[in-house]
Coordinates of C-alpha atoms in Angstrom, one line a residue:
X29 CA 0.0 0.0 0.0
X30 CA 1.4 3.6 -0.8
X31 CA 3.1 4.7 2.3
X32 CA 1.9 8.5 1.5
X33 CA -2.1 7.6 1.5
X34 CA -3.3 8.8 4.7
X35 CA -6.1 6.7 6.4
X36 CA -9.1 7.8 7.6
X37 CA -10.8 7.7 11.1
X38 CA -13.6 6.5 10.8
X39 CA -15.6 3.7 11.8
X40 CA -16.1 2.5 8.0
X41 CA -12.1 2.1 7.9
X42 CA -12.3 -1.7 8.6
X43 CA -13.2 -4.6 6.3
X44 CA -14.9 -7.3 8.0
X45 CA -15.3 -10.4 5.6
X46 CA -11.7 -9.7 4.7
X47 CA -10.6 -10.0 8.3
X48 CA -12.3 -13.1 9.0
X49 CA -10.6 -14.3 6.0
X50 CA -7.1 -13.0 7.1
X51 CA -8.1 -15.1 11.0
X52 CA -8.6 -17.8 9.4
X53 CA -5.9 -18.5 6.9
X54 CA -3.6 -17.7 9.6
X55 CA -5.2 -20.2 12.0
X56 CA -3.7 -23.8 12.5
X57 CA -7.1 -24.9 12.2
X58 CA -7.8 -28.6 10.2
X59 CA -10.0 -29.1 7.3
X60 CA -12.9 -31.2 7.7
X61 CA -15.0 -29.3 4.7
X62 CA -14.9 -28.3 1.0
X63 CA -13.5 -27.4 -1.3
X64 CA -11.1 -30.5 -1.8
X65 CA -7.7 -28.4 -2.1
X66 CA -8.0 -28.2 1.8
X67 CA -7.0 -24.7 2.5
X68 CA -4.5 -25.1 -0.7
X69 CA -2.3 -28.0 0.6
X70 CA -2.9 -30.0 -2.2
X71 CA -0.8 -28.2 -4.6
X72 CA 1.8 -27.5 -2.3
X73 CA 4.3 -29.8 -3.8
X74 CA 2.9 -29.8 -7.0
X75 CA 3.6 -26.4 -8.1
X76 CA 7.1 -26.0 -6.2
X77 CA 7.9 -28.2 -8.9
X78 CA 6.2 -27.3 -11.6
X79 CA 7.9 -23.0 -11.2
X80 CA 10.1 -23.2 -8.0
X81 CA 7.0 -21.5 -6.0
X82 CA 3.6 -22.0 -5.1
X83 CA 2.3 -18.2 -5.3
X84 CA -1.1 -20.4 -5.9
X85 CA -1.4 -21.8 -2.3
X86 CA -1.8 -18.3 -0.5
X87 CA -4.9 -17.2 -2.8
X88 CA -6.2 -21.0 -1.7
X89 CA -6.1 -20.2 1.6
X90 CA -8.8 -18.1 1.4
X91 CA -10.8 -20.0 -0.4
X92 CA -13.5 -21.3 2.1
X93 CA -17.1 -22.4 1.9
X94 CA -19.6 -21.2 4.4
X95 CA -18.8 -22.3 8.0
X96 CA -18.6 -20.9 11.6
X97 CA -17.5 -17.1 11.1
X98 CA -17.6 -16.9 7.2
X99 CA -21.2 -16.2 6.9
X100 CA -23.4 -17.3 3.6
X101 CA -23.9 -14.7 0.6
X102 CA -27.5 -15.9 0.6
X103 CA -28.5 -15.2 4.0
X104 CA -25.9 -12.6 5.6
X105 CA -26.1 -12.4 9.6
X106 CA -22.8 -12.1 10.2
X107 CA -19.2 -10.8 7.9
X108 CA -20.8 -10.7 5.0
X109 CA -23.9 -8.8 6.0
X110 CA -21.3 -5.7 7.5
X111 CA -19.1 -6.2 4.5
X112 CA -22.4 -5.3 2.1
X113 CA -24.1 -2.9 4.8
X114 CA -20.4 -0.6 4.6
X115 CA -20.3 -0.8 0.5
X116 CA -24.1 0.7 0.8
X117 CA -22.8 3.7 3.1
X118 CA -19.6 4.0 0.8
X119 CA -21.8 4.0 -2.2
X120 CA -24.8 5.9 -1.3
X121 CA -27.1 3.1 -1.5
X122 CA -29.9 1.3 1.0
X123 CA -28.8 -1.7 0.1
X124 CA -25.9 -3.7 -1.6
X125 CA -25.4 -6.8 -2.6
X126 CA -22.1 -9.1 -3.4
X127 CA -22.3 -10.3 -7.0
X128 CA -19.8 -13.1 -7.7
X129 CA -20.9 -13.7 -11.9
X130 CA -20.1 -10.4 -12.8
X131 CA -22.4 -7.5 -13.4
X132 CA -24.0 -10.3 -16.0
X133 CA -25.6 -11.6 -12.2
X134 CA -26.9 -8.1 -11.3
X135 CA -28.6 -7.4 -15.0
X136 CA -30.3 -10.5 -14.7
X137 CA -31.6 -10.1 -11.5
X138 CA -32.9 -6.6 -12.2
X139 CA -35.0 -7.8 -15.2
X140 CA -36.1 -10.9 -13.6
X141 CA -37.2 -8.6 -10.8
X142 CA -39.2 -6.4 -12.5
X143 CA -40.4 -8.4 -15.3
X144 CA -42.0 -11.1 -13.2
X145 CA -44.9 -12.4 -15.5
X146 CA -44.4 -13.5 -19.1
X147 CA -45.2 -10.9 -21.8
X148 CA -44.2 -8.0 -19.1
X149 CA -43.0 -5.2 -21.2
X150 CA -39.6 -3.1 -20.2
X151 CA -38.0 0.0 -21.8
X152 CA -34.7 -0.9 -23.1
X153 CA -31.6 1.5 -24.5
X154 CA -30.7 -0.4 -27.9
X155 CA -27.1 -0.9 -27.3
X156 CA -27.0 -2.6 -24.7
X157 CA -24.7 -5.4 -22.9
X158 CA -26.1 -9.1 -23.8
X159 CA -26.8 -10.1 -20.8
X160 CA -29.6 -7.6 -20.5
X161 CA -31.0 -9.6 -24.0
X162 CA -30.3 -12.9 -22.2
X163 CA -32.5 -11.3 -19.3
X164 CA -35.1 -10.3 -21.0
X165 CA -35.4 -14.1 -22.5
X166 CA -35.2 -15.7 -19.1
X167 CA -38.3 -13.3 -18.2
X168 CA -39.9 -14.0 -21.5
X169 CA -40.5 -10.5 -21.5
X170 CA -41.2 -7.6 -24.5
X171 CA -38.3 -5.1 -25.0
X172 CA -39.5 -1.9 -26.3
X173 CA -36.0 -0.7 -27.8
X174 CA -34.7 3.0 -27.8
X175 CA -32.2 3.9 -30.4
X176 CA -29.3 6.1 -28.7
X177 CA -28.2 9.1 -29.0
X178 CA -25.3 9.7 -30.9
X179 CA -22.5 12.3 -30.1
X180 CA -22.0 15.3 -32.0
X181 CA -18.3 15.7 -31.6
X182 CA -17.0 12.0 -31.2
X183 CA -19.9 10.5 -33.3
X184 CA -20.3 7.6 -30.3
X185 CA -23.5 6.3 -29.4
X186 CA -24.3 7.1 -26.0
X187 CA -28.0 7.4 -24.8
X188 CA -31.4 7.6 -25.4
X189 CA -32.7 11.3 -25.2
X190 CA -34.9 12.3 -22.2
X191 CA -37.8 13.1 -25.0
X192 CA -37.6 9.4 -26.5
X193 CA -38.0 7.5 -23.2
X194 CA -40.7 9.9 -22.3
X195 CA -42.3 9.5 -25.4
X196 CA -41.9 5.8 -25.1
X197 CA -43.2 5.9 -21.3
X198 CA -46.5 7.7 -22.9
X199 CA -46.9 5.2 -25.5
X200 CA -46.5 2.2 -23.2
X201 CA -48.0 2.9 -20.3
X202 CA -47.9 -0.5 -18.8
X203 CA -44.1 -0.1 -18.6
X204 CA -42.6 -2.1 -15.6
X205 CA -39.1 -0.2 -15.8
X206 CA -36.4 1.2 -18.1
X207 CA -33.2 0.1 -18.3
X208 CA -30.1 2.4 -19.7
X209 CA -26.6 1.7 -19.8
X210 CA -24.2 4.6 -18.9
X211 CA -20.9 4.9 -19.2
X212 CA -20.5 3.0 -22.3
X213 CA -16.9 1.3 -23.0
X214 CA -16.2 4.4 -24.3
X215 CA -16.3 6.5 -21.0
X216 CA -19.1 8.9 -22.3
X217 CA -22.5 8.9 -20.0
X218 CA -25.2 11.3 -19.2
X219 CA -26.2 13.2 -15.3
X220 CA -29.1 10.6 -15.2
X221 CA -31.2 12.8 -12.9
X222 CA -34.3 14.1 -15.3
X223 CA -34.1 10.5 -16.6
X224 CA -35.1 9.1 -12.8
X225 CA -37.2 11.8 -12.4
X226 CA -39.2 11.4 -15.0
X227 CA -39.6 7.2 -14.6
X228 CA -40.6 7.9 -10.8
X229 CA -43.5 10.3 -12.4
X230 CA -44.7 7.7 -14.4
X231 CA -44.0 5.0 -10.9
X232 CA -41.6 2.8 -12.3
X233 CA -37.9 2.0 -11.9
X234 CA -34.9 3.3 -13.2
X235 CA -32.3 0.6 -13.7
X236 CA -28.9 1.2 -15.0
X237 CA -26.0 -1.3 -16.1
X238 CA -23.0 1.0 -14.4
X239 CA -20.7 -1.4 -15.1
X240 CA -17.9 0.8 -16.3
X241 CA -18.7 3.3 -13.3
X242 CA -18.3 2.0 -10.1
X243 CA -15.6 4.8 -9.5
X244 CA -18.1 7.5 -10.1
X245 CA -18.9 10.1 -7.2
X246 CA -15.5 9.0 -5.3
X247 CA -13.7 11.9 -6.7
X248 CA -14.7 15.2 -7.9
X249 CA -13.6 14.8 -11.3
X250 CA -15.6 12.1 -12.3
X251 CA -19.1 12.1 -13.2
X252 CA -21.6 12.0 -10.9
X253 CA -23.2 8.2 -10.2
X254 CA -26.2 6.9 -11.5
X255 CA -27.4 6.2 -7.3
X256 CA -26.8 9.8 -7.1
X257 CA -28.9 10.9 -9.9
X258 CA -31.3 8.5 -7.9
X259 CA -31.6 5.2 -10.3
X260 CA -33.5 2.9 -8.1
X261 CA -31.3 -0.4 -9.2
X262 CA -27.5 0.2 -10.3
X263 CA -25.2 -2.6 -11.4
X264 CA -21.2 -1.7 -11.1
X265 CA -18.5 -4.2 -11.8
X266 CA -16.0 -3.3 -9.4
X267 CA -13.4 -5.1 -10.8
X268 CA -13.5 -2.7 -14.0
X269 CA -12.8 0.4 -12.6
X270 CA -11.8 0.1 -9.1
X271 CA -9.7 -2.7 -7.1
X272 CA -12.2 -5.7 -6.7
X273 CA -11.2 -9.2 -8.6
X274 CA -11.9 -10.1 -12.0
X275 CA -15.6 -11.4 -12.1
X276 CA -16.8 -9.9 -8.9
X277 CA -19.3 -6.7 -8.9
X278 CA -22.0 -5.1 -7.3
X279 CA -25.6 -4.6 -6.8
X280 CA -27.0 -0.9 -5.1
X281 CA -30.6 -0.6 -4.5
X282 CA -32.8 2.1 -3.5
X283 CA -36.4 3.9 -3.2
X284 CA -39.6 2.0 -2.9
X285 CA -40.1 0.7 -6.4
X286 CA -38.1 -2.7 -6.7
X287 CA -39.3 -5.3 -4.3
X288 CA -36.7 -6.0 -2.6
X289 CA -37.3 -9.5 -1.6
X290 CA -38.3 -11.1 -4.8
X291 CA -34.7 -9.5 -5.9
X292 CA -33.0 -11.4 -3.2
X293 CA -34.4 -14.6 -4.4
X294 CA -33.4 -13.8 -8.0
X295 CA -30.2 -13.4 -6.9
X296 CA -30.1 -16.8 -4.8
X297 CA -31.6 -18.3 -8.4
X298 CA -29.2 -16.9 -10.4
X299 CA -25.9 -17.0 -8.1
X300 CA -23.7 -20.3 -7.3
X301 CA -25.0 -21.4 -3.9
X302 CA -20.9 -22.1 -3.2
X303 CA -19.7 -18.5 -4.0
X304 CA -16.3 -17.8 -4.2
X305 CA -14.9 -16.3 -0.5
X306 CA -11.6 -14.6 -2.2
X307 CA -14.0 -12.8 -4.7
X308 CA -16.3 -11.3 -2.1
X309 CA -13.0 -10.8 0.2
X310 CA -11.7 -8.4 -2.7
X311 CA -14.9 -6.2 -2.6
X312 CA -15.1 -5.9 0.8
X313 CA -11.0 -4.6 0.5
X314 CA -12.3 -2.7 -2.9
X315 CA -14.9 -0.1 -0.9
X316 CA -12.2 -0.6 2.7
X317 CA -9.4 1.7 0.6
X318 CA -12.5 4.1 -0.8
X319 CA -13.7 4.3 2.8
X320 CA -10.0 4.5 4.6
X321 CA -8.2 6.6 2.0
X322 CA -10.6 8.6 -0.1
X323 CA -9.9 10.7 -2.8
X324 CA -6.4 10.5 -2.5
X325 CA -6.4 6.8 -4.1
X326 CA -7.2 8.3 -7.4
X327 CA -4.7 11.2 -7.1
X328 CA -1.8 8.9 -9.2
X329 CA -3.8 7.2 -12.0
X330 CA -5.2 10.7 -12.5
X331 CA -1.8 12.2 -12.4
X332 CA -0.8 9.5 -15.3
X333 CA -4.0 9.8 -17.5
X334 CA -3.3 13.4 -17.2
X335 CA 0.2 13.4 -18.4
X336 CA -0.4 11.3 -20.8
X337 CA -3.0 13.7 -22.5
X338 CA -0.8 16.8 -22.2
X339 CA 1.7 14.9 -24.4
X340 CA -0.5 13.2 -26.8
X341 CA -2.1 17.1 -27.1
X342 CA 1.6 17.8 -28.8
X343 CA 1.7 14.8 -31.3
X344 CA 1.4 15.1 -34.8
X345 CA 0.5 11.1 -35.6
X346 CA -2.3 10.5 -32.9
X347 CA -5.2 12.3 -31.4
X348 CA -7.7 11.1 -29.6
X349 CA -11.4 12.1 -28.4
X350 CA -13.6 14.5 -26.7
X351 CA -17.4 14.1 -25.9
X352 CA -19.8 17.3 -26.2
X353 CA -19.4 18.2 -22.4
X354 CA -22.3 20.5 -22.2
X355 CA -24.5 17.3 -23.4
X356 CA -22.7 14.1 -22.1
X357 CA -20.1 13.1 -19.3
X358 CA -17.0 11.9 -19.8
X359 CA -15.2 9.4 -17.8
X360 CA -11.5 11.0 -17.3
X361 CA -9.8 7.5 -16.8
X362 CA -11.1 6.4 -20.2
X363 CA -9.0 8.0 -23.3
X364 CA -9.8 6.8 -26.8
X365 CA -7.1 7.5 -29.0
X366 CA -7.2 7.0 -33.1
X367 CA -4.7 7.6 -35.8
X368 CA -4.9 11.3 -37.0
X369 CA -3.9 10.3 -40.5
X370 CA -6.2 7.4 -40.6
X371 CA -4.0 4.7 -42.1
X372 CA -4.3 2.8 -38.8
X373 CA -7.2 0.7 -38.0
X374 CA -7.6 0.4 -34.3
X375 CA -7.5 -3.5 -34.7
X376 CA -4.2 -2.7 -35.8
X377 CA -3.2 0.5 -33.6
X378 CA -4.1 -1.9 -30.7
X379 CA -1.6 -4.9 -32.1
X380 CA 1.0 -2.5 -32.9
X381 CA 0.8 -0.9 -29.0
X382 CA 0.8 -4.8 -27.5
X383 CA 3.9 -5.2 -29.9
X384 CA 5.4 -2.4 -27.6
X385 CA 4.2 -3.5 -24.4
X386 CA 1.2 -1.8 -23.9
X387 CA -1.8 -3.6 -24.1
X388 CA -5.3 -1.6 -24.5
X389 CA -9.0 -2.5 -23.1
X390 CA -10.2 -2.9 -26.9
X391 CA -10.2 -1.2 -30.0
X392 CA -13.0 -1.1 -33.1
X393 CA -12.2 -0.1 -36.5
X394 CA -11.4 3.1 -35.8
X395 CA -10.5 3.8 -32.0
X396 CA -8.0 2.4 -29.4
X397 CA -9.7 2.5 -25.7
X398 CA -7.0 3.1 -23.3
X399 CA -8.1 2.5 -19.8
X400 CA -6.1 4.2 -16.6
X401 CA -7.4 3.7 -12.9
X402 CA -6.0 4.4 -9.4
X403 CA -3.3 2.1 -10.3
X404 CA -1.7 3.4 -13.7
X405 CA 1.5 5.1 -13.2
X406 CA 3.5 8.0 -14.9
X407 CA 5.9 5.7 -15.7
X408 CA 2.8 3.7 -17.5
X409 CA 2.3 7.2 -19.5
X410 CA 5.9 7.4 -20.3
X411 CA 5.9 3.6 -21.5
X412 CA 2.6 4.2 -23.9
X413 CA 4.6 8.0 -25.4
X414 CA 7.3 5.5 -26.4
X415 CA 5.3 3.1 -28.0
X416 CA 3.1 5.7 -30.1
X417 CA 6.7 7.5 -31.0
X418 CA 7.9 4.2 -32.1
X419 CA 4.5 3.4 -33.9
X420 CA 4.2 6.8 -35.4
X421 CA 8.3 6.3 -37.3
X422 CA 7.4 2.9 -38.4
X423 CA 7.1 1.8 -41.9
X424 CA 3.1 1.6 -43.0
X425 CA 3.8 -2.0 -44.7
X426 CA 5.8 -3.0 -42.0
X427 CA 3.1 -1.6 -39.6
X428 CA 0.2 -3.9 -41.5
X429 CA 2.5 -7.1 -42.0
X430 CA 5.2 -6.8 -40.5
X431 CA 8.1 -9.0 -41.8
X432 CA 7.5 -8.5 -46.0
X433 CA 10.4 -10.1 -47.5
X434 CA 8.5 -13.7 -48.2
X435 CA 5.2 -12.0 -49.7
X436 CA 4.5 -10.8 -52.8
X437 CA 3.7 -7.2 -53.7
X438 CA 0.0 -8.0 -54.4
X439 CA -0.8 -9.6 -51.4
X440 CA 1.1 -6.5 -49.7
X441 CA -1.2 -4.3 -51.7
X442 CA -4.4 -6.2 -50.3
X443 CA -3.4 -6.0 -46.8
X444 CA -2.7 -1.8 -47.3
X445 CA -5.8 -2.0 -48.8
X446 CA -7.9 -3.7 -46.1
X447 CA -6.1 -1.9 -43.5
X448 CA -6.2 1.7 -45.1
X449 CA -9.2 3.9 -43.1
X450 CA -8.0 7.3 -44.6
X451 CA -11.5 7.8 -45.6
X452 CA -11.7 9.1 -42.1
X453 CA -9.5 11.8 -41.7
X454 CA -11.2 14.5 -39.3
X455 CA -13.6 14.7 -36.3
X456 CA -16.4 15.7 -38.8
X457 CA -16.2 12.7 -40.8
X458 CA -15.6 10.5 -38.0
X459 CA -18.9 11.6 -36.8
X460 CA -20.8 11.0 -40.5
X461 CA -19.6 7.9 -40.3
X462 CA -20.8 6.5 -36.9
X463 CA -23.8 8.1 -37.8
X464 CA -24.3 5.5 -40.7
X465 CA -23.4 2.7 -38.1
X466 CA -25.3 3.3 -35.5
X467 CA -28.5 5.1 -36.9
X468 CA -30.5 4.6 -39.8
X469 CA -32.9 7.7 -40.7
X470 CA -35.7 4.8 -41.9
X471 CA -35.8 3.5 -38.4
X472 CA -38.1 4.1 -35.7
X473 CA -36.3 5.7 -32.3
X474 CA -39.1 3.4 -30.7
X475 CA -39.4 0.3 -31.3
X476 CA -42.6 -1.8 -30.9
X477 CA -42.4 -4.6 -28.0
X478 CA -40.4 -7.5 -29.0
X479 CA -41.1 -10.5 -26.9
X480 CA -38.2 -12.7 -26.0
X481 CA -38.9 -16.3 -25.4
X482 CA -36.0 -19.3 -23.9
X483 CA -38.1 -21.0 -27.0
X484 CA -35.1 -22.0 -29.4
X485 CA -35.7 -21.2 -32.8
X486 CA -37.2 -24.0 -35.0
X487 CA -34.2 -24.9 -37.4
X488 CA -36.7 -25.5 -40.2
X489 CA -37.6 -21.9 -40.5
X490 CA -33.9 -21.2 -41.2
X491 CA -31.7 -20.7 -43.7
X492 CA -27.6 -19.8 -44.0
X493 CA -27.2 -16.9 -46.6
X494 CA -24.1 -15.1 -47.7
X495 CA -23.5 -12.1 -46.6
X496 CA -23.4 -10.3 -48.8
X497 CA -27.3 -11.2 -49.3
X498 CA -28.3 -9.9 -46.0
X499 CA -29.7 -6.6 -46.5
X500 CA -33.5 -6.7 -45.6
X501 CA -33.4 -9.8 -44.8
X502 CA -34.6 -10.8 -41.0
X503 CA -32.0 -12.2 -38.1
X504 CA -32.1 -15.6 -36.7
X505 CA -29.0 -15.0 -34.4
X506 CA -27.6 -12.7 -32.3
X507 CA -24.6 -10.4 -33.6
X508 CA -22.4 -9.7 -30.5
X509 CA -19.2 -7.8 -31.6
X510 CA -16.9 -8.4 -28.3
X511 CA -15.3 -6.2 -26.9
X512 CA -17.8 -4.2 -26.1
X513 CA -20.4 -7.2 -25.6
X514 CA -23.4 -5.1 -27.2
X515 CA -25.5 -7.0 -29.3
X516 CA -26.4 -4.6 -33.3
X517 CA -28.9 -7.9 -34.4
X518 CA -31.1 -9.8 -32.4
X519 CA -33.3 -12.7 -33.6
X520 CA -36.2 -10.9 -35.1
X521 CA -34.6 -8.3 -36.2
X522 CA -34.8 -6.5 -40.0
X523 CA -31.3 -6.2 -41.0
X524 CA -31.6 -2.6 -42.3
X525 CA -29.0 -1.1 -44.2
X526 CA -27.0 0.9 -41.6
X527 CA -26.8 -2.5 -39.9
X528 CA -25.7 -4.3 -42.7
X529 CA -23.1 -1.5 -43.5
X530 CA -21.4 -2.7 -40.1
X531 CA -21.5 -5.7 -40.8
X532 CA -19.4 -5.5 -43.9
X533 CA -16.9 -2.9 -41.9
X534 CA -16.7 -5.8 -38.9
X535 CA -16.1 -8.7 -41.4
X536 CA -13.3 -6.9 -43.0
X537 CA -11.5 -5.8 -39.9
X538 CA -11.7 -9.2 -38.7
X539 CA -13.5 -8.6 -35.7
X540 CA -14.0 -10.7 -32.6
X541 CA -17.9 -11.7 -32.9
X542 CA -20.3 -14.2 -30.4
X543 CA -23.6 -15.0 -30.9
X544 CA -23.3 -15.8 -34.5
X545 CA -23.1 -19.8 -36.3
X546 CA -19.9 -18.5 -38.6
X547 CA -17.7 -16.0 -36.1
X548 CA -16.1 -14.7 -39.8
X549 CA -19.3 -13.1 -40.7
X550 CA -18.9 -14.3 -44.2
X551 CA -22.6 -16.5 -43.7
X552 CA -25.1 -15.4 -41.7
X553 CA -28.1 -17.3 -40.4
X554 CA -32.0 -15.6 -41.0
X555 CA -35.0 -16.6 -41.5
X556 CA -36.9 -18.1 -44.6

């Protein structure tokens, strides 16, 4: 722990489930229970051999099961009850719960919460994470989709406008809750407040997938939190943006207008009844240093991102981007950079950077998201200024290929070819061209209900097409380009052209994509 942090008085400043951990590793204490490792003692000799340590067996000694003084995540008296009731105070909630599946656990408790009949209908942002679809299948319930905002000066969708989910409130007044997602992977969010404001008017929920904001209302620079803004169910994976494990998030409840106790058995439902004790152990250290050290953990990472900027504000090769302040919020850990001159593809700006050392969140076919927190360091920031130097003096072939000595000049010429996104050259076009990605002028902002079903589709109604035969033509899979995890087709769904654009632009880059029979996007399966 930095030696300069200096901890705070108050009674918060302990962390309970972590404690009883730390007693009981350190106990000579003999394992009669699960899990089989037994406290870790089974790989003991095993991986002395195997690297000259066993760095494994201390993580294993935490790893307990539910017995005298380690309380049960499914019906808290004791450790983990304090633990959850502390990360409620830190995080301005009533409640909080432990979610050990990832903010995936806390989206599909929300929508299993408030859609609790088949056929319920719930307001839904379009770009959304799939777990919310896979949600809204488990409820069998009908999404009314909002198409988001887009931008101005990055040309990112972020939001549904305030007048579209009114408008959509209005026309469906049965409405059990809308659901947004804010930040998106991006960094760029909205002050939420006229948003819950306006959903409590009509008495329903606001829910919210914060997954890339858990950090949001600890420090004055960063945007203020969805809780704040007073969203009556918020989901934050802690592990993202703050100091939690991999896989373990959280769950923040207030107001009146979630029953709380069918969401506690949704959660029971939905989470492992033997629920990993190191996992909950990191959140309950996760909200200890926001509770013990405040603001003050965030002065480095901030002191990096910012350095970082102020050079990259100097460089000829690479920029990167800005939201419309006076519209959206922007997360100042997240910076998207992109290649000024637009010869690099961020597929290939993000290959060249791990080629150097520096490995980003994820990159599309344009951008590079670069992701600092309370534990990047200036010498981080120096370390990525060298790489983009080195990137920047490179040789363009050698950039796309890299060794060219064994391939011929046509094949070179291909790769340039695929590669080359100098069609984008400026903020404005940057912006036209999400534009045709994200929104197409022939679609409704409001969608009518969709109803999703755990009913698989019946295989005779299908067929695989090419392509390039798409357009029109209606979905019988889900499109998932990952990172971010936001589904652009559903089953059901008319593949209009803005869609199909994408597409294209995904299946030449070479893109990641779930959800989809053929992951190369060169087939695609719809419906007869």
């Amino acid at each position: 722990m930095n030696n300069k942090w200096i901890p705070s008085t108050t009674k918060q400043c302990k962390a309970p489930l972590y404690d009883a951990l730390s007693r009981y590793a350190s106990s000579t204490q003999k394992s009669f229970h699960v899990p089989g490792h037994k406290n870790g003692m089974i790989y003991t000799d095993v991986l002395k051999q195997m690297t000259g340590a066993d760095l494994f067996h201390s993580v294993l000694q935490w790893d307990v099961t539910e017995i005298s003084g380690t309380d049960d995540l499914h019906h808290p008296e004791g450790v983990i009850q304090e633990a959850q009731q502390l990360a409620a105070q830190c995080f301005g909630a009533e409640e909080s719960h432990f979610l050990i599946g990832g903010s995936t656990v806390g989206n599909l408790a929300l929508i299993l919460t408030v859609c609790s009949h088949p056929g319920d209908i719930i307001i839904v942002q379009r770009n959304v994470h799939k777990s919310v679809l896979n949600g809204l299948m488990m409820a069998g319930a009908k999404a009314v989709f909002l198409t988001p905002e887009i931008d101005q000066t990055s040309g990112l969708a972020v939001i549904p406008s305030i007048e579209n989910i009114e408008a959509a409130l209005t026309q469906y007044p049965t409405a059990r809750a809308v659901f947004l997602s804010s930040p998106n992977y991006y960094g760029m969010g909205k002050d939420l407040s006229d948003i819950a404001t306006t959903c409590h008017r009509y008495e329903i929920p606001l829910l919210v997938d914060e997954a890339h904001g858990a950090h949001y209302g600890h420090h004055q620079r960063f945007p203020i939190s969805a809780l704040n803004a007073g969203a009556d169910g918020v989901v934050q994976s802690t592990h993202k943006m703050l100091s939690s494990m991999t896989m373990s998030a959280m769950l923040h409840v207030q107001g009146d207008l979630l029953t709380r106790s069918l969401l506690k058995q949704r959660l029971t439902m939905i989470q492992s009844s033997s629920p990993s004790y190191p996992l909950m152990a990191s959140l309950d250290l996760s909200r200890y240093i926001l509770d013990c050290y405040g603001e003050q953990v965030f002065a480095t990472g901030l002191q990096a991102r910012d350095t970082f900027i102020d050079e990259l504000a100097h460089h000829q090769r690479f920029g990167y981007l800005s939201c419309s302040e006076e519209y959206y919020t922007q997360d100042p850990f997240k910076v998207v950079i992109y290649d000024r001159d637009g010869y690099l593809s961020g597929e290939v700006l993000q290959e060249r950077l791990e080629y150097y050392g520096c490995v980003p969140e994820m990159s599309d076919d344009r951008y590079v998201v670069l992701v600092f927190s309370m534990g990047s360091t200036l010498d981080d920031s120096y370390c990525l200024l060298e790489a983009l130097a080195k990137i920047a003096q490179e040789p363009l072939q050698s950039i796309v290929i890299g060794d060219t000595n064994d391939i011929d000049q046509d094949t070179i010429s291909t790769l340039l070819e695929l590669t080359d996104c100098s069609e984008v050259t400026n903020d404005n076009d940057a912006e036209q061209r999400e534009q045709k990605v994200y929104l197409d002028p022939n679609l409704s902002t409001i969608s009518e209900p969709i109803l999703f079903t755990m009913t698989p589709i019946d295989e005779d109604k299908i067929e695989v097409i090419a392509l390039e035969q798409a357009e029109g033509r209606i979905c019988a899979e889900m499109v998932i380009p990952y990172p971010p995890g936001i589904p652009i087709l559903y089953a059901g769904e008319t593949i209009h052209p803005s869609v199909y654009a994408r597409l294209l632009t995904l299946r030449t880059h070479g893109h990641k994509i779930q959800g989809t029979a053929d992951a190369t996007l060169n087939t695609l399966r719809v419906y007869q």
